[in-house]
Coordinates of C-alpha atoms and ligand atoms in Angstrom, one line a residue:
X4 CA -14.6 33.7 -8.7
X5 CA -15.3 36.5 -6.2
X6 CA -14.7 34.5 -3.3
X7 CA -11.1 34.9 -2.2
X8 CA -10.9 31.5 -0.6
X9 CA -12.3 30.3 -4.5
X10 CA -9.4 27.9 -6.3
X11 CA -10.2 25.1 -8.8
X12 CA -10.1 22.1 -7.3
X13 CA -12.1 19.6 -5.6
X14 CA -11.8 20.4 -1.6
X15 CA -11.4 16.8 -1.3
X16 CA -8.1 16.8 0.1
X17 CA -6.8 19.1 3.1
X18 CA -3.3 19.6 2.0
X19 CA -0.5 20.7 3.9
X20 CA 1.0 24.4 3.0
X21 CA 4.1 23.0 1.3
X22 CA 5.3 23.1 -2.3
X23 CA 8.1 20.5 -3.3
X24 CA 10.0 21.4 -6.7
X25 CA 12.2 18.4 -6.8
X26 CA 13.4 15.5 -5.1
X27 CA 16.8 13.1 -4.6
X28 CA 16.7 9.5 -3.2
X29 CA 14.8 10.3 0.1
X30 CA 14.9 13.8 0.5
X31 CA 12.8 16.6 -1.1
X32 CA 13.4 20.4 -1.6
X33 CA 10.3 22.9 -1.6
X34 CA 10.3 25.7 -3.6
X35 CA 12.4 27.9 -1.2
X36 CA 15.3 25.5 -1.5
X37 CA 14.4 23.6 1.9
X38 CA 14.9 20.1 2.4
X39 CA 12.5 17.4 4.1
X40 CA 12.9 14.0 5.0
X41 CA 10.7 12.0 3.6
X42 CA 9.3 9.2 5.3
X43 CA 5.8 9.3 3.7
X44 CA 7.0 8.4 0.2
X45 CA 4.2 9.5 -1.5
X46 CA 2.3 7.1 0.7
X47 CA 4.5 4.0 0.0
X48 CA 4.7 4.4 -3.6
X49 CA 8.1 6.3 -4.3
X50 CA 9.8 2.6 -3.3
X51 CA 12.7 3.8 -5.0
X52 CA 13.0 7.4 -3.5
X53 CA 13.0 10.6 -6.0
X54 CA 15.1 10.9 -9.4
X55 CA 16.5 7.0 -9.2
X56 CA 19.2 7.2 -12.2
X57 CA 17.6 3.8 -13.9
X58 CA 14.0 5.0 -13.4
X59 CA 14.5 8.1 -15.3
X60 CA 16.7 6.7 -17.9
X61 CA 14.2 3.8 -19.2
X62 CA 11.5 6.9 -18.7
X63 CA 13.2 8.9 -20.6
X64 CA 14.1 6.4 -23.2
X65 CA 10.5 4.5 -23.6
X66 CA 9.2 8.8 -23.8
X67 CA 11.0 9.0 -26.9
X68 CA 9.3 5.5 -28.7
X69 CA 6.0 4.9 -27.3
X70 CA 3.5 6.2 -24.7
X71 CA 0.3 4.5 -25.2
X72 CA -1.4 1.6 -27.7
X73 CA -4.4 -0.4 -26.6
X74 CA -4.5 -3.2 -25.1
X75 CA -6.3 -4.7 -28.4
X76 CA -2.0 -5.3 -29.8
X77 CA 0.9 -6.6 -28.1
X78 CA 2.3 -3.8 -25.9
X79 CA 6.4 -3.9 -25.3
X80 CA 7.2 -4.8 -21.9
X81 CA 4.0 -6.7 -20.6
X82 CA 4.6 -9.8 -21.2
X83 CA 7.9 -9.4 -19.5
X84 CA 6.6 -7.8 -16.4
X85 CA 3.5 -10.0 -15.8
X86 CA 6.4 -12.8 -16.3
X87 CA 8.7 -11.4 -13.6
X88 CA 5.8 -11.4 -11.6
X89 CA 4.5 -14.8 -11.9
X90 CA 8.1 -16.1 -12.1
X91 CA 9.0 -14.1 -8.5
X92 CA 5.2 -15.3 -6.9
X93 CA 2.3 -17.5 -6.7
X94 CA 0.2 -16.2 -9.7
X95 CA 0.3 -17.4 -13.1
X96 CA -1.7 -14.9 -14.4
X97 CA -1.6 -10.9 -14.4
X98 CA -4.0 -8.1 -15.2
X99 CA -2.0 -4.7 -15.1
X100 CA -4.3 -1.9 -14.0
X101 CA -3.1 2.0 -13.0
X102 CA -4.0 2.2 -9.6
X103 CA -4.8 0.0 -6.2
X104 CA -8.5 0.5 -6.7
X105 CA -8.7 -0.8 -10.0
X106 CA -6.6 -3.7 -8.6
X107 CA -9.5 -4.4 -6.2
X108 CA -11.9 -4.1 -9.0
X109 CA -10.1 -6.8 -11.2
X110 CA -9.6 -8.6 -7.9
X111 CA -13.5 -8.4 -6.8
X112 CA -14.5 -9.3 -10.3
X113 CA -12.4 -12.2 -10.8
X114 CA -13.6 -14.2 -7.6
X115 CA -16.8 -13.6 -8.3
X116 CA -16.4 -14.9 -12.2
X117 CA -14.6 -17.9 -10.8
X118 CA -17.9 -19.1 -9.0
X119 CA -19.9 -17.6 -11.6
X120 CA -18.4 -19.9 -14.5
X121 CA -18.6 -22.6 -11.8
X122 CA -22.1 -22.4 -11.8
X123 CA -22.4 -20.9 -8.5
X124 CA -23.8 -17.2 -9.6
X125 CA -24.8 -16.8 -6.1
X126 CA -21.9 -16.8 -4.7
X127 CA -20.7 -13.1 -5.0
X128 CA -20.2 -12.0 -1.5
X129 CA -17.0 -11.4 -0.1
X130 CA -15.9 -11.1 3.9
X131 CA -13.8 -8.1 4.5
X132 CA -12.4 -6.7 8.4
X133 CA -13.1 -3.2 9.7
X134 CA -10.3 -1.0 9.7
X135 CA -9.8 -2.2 5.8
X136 CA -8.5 0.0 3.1
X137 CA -9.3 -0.8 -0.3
X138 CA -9.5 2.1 -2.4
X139 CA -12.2 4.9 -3.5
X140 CA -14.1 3.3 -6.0
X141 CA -18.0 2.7 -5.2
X142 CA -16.8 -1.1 -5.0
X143 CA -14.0 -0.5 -2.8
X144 CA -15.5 1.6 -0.6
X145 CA -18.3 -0.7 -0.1
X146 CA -15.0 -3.9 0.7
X147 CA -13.5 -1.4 3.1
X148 CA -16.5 -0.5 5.0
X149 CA -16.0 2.7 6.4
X150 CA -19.4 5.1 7.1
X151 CA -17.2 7.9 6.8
X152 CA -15.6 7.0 3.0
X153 CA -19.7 5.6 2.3
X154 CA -21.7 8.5 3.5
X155 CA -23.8 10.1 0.8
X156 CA -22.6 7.9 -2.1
X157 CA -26.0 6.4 -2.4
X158 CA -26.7 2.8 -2.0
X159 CA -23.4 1.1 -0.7
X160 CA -22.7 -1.9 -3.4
X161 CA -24.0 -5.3 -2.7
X162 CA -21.9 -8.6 -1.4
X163 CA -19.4 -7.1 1.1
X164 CA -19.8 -8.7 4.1
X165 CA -17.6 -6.9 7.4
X166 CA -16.6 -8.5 10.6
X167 CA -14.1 -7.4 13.2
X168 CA -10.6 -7.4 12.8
X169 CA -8.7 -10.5 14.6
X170 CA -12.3 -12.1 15.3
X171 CA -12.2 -15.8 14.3
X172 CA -15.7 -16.5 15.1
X173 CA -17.5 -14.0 13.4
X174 CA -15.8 -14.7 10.2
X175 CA -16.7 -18.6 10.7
X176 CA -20.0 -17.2 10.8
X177 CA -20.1 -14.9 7.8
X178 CA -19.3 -17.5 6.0
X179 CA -22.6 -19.1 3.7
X180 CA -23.6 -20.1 0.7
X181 CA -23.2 -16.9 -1.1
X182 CA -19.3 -16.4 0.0
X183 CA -17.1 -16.1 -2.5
X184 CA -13.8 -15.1 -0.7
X185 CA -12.2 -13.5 2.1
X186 CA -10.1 -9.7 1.2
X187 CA -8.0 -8.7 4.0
X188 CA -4.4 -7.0 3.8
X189 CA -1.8 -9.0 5.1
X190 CA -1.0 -5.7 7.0
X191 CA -3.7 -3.2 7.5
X192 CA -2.2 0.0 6.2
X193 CA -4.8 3.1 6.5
X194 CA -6.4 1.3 9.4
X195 CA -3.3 2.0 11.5
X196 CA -0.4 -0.5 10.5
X197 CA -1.8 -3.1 11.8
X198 CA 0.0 -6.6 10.9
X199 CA -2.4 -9.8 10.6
X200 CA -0.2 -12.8 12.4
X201 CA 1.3 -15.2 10.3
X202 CA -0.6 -17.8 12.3
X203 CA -3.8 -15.7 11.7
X204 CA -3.0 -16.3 8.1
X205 CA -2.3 -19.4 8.1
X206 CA -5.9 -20.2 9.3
X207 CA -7.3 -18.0 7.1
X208 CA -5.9 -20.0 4.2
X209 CA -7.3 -23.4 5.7
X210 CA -10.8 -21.3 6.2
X211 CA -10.3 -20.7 2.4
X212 CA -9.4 -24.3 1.5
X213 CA -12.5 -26.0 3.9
X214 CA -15.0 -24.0 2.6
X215 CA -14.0 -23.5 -0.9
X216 CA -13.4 -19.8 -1.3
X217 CA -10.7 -17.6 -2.8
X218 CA -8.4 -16.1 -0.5
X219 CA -7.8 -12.6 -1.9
X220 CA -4.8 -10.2 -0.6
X221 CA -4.2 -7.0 -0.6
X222 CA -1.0 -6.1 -0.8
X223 CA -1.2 -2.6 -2.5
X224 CA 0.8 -1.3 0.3
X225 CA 2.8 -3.9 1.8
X226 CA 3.9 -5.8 -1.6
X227 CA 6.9 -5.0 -3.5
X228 CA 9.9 -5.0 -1.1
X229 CA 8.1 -2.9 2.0
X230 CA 8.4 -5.4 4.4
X231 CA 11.8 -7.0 3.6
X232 CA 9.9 -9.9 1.1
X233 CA 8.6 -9.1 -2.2
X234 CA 5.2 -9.4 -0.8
X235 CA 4.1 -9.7 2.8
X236 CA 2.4 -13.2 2.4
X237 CA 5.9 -15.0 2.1
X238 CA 6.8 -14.5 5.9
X239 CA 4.0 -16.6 6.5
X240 CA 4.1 -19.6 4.4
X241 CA 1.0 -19.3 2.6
X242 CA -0.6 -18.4 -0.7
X243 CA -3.4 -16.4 -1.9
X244 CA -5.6 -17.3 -4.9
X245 CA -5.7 -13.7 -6.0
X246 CA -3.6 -10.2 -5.1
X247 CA -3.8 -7.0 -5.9
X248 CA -0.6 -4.6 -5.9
X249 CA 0.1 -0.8 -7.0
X250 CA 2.0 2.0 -5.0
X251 CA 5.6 0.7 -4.7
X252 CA 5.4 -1.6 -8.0
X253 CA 5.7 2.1 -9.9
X254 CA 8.1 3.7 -8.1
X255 CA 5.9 6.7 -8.9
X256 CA 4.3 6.1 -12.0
X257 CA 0.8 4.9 -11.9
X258 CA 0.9 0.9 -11.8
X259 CA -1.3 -1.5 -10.7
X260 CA -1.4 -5.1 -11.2
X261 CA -4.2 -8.1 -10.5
X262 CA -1.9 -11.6 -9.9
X263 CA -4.1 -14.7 -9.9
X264 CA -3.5 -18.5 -9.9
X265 CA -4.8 -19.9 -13.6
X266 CA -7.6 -21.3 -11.3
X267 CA -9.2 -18.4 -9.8
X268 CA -8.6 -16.9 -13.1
X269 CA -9.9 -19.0 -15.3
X270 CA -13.9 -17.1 -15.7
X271 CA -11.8 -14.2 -17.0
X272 CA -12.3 -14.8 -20.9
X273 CA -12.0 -12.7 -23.6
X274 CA -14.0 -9.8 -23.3
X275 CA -15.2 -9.9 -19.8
X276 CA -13.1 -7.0 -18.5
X277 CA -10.5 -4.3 -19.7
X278 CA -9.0 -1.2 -19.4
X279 CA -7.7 1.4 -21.9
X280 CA -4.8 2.9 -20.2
X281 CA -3.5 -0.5 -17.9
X282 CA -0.1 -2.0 -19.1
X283 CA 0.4 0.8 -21.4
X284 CA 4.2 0.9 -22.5
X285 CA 5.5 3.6 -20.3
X286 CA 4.2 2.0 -17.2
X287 CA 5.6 -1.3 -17.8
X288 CA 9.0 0.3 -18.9
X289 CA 9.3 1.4 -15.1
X290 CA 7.7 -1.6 -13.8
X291 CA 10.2 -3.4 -15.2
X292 CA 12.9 -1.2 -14.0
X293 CA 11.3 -0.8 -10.8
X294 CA 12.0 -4.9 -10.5
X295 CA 15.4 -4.9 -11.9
X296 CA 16.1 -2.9 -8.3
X297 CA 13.9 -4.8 -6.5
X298 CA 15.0 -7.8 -7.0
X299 CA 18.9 -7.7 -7.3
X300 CA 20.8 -9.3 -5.4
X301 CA 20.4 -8.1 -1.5
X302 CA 17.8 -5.4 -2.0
X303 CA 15.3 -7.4 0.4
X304 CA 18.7 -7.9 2.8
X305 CA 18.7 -4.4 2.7
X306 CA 15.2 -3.4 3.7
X307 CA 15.4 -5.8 6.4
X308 CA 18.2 -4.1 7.9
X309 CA 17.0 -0.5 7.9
X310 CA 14.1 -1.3 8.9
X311 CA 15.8 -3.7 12.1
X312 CA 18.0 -0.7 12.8
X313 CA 14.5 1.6 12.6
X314 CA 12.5 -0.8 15.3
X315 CA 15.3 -0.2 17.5
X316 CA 16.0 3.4 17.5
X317 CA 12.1 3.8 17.5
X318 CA 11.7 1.0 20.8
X319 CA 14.3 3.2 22.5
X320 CA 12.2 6.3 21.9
X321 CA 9.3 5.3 22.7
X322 CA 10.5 4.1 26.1
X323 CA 11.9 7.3 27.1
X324 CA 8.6 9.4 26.1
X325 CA 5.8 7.0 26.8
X326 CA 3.8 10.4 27.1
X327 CA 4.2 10.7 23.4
X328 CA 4.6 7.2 21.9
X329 CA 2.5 4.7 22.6
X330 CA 3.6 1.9 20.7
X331 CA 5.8 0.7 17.6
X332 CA 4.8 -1.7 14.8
X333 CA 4.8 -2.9 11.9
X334 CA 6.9 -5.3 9.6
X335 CA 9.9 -3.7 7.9
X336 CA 9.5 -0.3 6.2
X337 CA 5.8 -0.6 6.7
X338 CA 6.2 1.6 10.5
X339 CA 3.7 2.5 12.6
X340 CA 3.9 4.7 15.6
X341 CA 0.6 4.7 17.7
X342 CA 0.6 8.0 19.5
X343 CA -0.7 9.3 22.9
X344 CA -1.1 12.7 21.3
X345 CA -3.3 12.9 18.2
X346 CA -1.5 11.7 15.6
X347 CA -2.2 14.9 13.8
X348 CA 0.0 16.4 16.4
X349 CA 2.8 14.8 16.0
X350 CA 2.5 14.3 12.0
X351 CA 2.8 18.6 12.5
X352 CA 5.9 18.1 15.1
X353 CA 7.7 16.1 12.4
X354 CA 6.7 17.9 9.9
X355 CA 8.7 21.2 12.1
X356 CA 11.6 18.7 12.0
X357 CA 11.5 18.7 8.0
X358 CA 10.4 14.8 8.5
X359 CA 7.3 13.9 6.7
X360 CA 5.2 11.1 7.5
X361 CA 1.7 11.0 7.6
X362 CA -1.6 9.3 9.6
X363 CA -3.4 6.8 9.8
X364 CA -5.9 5.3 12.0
X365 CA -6.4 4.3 15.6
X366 CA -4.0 7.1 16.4
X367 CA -1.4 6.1 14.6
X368 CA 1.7 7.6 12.3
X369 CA 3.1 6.0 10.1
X370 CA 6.7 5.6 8.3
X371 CA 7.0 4.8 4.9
X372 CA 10.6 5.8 3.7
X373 CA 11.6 4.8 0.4
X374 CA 13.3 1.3 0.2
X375 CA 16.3 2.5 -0.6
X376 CA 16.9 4.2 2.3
X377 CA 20.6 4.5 4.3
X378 CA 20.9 3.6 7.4
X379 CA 22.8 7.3 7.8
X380 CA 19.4 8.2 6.5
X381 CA 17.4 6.4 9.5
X382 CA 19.8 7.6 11.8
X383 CA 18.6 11.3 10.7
X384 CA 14.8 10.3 11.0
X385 CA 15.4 8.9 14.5
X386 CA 17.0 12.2 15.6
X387 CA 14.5 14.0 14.1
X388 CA 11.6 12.1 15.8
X389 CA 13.6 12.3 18.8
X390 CA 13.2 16.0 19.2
X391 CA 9.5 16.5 18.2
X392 CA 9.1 13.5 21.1
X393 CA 10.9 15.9 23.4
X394 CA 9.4 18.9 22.4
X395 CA 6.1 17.3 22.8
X396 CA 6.8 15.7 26.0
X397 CA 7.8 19.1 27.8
X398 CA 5.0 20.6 26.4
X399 CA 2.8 17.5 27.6
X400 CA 4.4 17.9 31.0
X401 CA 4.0 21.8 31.2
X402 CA 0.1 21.3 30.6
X403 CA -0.7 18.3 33.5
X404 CA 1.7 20.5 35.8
Ligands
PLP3 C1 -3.7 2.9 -1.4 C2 -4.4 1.6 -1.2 C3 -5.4 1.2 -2.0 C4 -5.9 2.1 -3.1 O1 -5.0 2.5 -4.1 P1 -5.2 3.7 -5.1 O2 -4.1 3.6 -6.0 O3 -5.3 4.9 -4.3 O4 -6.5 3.4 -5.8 C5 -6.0 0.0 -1.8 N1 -5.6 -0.8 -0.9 C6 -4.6 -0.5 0.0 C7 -4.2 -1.4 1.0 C8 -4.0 0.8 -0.1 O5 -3.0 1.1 0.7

């Protein structure tokens, strides 16, 4: 430990020079007592903002009975959640996980099974889109397809198959005799909020249906309220055989699920795949409390509005400094801002505003409040974004002058 840049962790991550001590609904306080914004949200998983009362009550409470018991007993509050779930989408079967990638996994794993106990072993592969996100796991990485996530990992895992985003054809063509299923996220969150059309959907599913393969979401980041449904695949009609969800369904505990018709379920027997730590009782307390927010009475009403209200303000921005912001998209609180400075650049000039937010690709930013949200709240954001689109515009303008 001679070096004096030495510390203990992985380098993995190039973290910003802030320390956060505590946090209220959307706002948190560093360790000097100052307050940020935040629109990041722990990257769309603190859905219900920091210190919500009924979170840290059933916390709390389920701390002082049980933590942990494997998944070879009945564990309190699973049944109930995977319930909820089914009852509230189109699965009728749930695998609870804690985390996105282990999602995938069970996700991955069950389409394959599903042709696997239909006697078609072959047909493992699965058609992804570049730009996907799908998690850090050698499997994931090799369904999201990116050299730079891939590089030096050895031999990228077999039966994920990539073609362009938007590009009808070449996914017509993908498609063979080894296809399982198609994996795409309804909106592509990493790759730079960008929304699939509903109508592009649509035809997806009948792809699906005509060639007899699973239609598999991934909704880790734009399920659970985000876009003003309980999951994004609602605004356009249409159900998937298989889903994976985490982030928001936690509110900040680590929660993933696997949702699955019986169907596309139905090669995962006994045995065939498990996890110690997923659906242990403290995670399915929250879940559970995470859902009895979620889906009262107006919440989704809610989102919708703020996030109306948010377009707006953002639209009128981004007209009067097109030298700044490109363009605004996005479906409800999933935001993106594409940027004609690097995105970096203005993630910093928010960040000087005490807004967080944080990048993505294709050059864009994006915002990811919590879903519970004021509209006083997005008022602040939008002044706040105002002025780092000012101060970068002069600055812009100084430069080409
Ligand atoms: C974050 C994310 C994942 C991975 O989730 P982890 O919990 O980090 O493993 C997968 N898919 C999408 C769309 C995500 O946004």
């Amino acid at each position: 430990m001679t070096d004096a840049n030495a510390q203990p962790l992985y380098d993995t991550f190039a973290r910003a020079d802030l320390r956060f001590e505590r946090g209220e609904g959307v706002w948190l306080t560093t360790e000097n007592g100052e307050r940020y914004l935040d629109f990041a949200a722990g990257i769309a998983v603190n859905s219900l903002g920091y210190s919500h009362p009924h979170l840290v009550e059933t916390l709390k409470t389920q701390a002082e009975k049980l933590w942990h018991l494997s998944n070879i007993y009945e564990i309190p509050g699973q049944k109930r959640l995977g319930q909820r779930l089914v009852d509230n989408t189109f699965a009728d079967k749930v695998f609870f996980t804690n985390s996105g990638a282990e999602a995938l996994e069970c996700a991955i794993k069950t389409a394959r099974r599903y042709h696997y106990v239909n006697g078609q072993p072959e047909r493992f592969h699965i058609i992804t889109f570049e730009g996907a996100f799908h998690g850090r796991t050698l499997a994931t990485i090799a369904a999201g397809g990116q050299e730079k996530y891939l590089e030096g990992f050895g031999p990228k895992v077999s039966g994920f198959d990539q073609v362009p985003f938007g590009d009808e054809k070449a996914l017509k063509a993908a498609i063979g005799p080894q296809t399982a299923a198609i994996l795409i996220e309804p909106i592509q969150g990493e790759g730079g909020v960008r929304p699939v059309p509903d109508e592009d959907l649509r035809r997806l599913r009948k792809i699906c249906d005509e060639n007899g393969l699973l239609l598999i979401l991934d909704e880790v980041q734009s399920g659970v309220g985000r876009t003003g449904k309980f999951f994004a695949y609602e605004w356009s009609g249409i159900t998937p055989d298989i889903m994976a969800v985490a982030k928001g369904i936690g509110g900040g505990f680590p929660l993933g699920a696997c949702l699955a018709t019986a169907e596309a379920a139905k090669g995962m027997t006994a045995g065939v795949h498990g996890t110690t730590y997923g659906g242990n009782p403290l995670a399915m307390a929250v879940g559970n409390a995470v859902l009895d927010v979620i889906l009262a009475d107006g919440f989704f009403e809610h989102v919708q509005q703020v996030a109306l209200f948010m377009k707006q303000g953002l639209a009128s921005i981004s007209d009067r400094y097109p030298d700044v912001i490109a363009e605004v998209r996005g479906r409800g609180l999933l935001m993106g801002i594409k940027s004609v400075v690097p995105n970096t650049a203005l993630v910093q000039a928010l960040r000087d505003e005490h807004l967080l937010t944080v990048g993505a690709g294709d050059n864009v930013i994006r915002l990811l409040p919590p879903l519970v949200v004021t509209e006083e709240e997005a008022r602040e954001a939008l002044s706040r974004i105002e002025a780092a689109a000012e101060r970068l515009s002069v600055s812009a303008r100084q430069k080409s002058a």
